Coordinates of C-alpha atoms in Angstrom, one line a residue:
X71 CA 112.3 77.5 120.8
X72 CA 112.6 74.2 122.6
X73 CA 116.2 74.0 122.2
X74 CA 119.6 73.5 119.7
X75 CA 117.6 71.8 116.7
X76 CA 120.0 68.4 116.4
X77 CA 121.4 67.6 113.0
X78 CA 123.1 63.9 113.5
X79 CA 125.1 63.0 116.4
X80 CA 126.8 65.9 118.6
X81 CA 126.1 68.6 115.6
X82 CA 123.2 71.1 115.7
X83 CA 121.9 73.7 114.6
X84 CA 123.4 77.2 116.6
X85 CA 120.6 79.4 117.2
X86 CA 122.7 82.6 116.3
X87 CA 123.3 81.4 112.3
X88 CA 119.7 81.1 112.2
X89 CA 118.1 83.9 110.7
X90 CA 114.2 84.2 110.9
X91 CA 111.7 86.8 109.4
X92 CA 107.7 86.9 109.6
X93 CA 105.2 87.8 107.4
X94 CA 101.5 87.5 107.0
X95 CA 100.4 83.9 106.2
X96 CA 97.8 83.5 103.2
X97 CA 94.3 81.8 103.5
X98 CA 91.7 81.7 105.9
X99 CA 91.8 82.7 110.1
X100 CA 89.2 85.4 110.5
X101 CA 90.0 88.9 111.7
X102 CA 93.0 88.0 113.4
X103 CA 94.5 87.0 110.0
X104 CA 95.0 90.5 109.0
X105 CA 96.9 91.7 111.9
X106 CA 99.4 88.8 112.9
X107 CA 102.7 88.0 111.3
X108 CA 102.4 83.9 111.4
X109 CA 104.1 83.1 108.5
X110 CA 107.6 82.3 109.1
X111 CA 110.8 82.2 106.9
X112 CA 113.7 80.4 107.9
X113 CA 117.2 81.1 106.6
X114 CA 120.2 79.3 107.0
X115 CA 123.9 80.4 105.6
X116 CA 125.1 77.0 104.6
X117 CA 127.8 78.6 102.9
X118 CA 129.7 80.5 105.6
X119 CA 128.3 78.1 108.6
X120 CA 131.1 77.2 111.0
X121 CA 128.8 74.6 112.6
X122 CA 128.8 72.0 110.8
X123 CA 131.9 69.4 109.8
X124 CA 133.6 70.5 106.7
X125 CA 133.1 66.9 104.9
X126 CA 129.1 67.1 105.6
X127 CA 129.3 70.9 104.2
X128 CA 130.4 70.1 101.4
X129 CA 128.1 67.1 100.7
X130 CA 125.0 69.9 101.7
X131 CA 126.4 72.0 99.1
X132 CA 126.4 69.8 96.5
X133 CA 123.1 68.3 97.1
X134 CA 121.5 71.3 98.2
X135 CA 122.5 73.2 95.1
X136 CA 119.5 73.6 93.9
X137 CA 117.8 75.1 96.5
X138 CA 120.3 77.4 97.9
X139 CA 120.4 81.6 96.8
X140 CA 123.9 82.4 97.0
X141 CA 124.4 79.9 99.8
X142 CA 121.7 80.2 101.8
X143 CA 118.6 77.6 102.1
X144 CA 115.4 78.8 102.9
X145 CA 112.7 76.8 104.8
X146 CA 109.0 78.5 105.4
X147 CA 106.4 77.0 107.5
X148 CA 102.6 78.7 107.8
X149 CA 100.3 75.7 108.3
X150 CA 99.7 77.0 111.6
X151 CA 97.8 79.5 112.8
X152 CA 100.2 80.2 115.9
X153 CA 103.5 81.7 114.9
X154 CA 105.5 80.0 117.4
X155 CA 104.3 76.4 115.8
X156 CA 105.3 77.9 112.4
X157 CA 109.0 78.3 114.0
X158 CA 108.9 75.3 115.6
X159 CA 108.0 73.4 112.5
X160 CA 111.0 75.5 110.2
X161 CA 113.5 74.6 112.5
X162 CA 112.5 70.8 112.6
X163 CA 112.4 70.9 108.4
X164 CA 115.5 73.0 108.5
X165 CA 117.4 70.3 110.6
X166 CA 115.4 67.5 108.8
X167 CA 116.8 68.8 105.3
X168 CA 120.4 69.0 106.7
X169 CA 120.0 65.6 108.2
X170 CA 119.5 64.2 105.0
X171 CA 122.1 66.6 102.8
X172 CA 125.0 65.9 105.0
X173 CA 124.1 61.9 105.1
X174 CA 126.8 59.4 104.0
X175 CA 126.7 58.2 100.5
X176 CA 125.1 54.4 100.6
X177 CA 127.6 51.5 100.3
X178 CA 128.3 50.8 96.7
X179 CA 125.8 47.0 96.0
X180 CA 127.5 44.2 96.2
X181 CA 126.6 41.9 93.1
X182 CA 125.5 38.3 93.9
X183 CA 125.2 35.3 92.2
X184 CA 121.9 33.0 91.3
X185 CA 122.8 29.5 93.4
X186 CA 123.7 26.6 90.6
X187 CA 121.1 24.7 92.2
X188 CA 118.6 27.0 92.2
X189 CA 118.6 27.5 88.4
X190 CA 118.8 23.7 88.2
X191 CA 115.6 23.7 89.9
X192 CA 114.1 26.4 87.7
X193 CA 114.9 25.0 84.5
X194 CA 113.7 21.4 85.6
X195 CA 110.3 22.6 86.8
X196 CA 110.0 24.6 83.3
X197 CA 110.4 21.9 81.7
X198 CA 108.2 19.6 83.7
X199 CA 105.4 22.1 83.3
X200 CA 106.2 22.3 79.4
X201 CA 106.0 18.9 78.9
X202 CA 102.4 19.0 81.3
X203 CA 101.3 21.3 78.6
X204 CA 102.7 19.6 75.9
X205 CA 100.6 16.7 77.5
X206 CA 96.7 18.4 76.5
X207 CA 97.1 19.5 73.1
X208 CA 97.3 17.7 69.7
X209 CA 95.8 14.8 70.9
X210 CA 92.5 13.0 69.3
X211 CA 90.3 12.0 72.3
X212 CA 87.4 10.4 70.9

C-alpha cells in the first residue's frame, strides 16, 4: 500500500483495522481470469474503531447506517485487472466515504432580505413595460 490512507487532518486510516479479502473478479481478462484473485473486498469495523474521534464516529454511524452489517462498511473495488490497483482503489473509496461521513454538518442559511430599492426598480420597470404593451393594442390605425 502506498501508506496510512488519510481521512481529514491528522486522522487516518490504521492499516491493522483494515480487514481485506480476495476473490475472483467477474467479466472478461482471458486465461488469467480464472486463476487470479483480483477482486478485492474491503472491510472496515466502524463500530469498534479506536481511530477515529468519537464526535466523527458517531456522525459515520448515523449516516452510514445504511450501509453498515452490524457495524462494519464494506467497500469492493475490481475494475482493474491488477489486484494491487483494486486495493489501492478500496482504500482511497474507503477513506473517501469516511471523509465525507465524518464531515461537519453545513452552517444553518442565513436568510436575507430583497434591497427596498431593488424591488422599487422591479415594480417600476413592470410597469413601464405594461404600459409599453398596453401602448399596441386596442388602437384603430387606419
Amino acid at each position: 500500500m502506498s501508506g496510512p490512507h488519510v481521512i481529514r487532518g491528522s486522522v487516518s486510516l490504521p492499516e491493522a483495522e483494515l480487514m481485506w479479502r480476495f476473490s475472483r473478479s467477474s467479466g472478461p481478462g482471458g486465461q488469467h481470469v480464472n486463476t487470479s484473485d483480483s477482486q478485492v473486498e474491503l472491510r472496515f469495523d466502524l463500530a469498534k474503531t479506536e481511530s477515529l474521534p468519537d464526535v466523527w464516529k458517531q456522525r459515520a454511524l448515523e449516516r452510514l447506517a445504511g450501509r453498515l452489517v452490524d457495524g462494519v462498511v464494506t467497500v469492493r473495488a475490481s475494475e482493474h485487472r491488477s489486484q494491487w490497483r483494486n486495493r489501492e482503489t478500496a482504500a482511497v473509496r474507503l477513506a473517501a466515504l469516511l471523509a465525507e461521513a465524518t464531515a461537519p454538518p453545513p452552517k444553518p442559511r442565513k436568510p436575507t432580505r430583497i434591497p427596498r430599492g431593488i424591488n422599487e426598480r422591479r415594480l417600476r420597470e413592470k410597469k413601464q413595460r405594461a404600459e409599453t404593451k398596453r401602448g399596441r393594442t386596442g388602437r384603430d390605425w387606419g
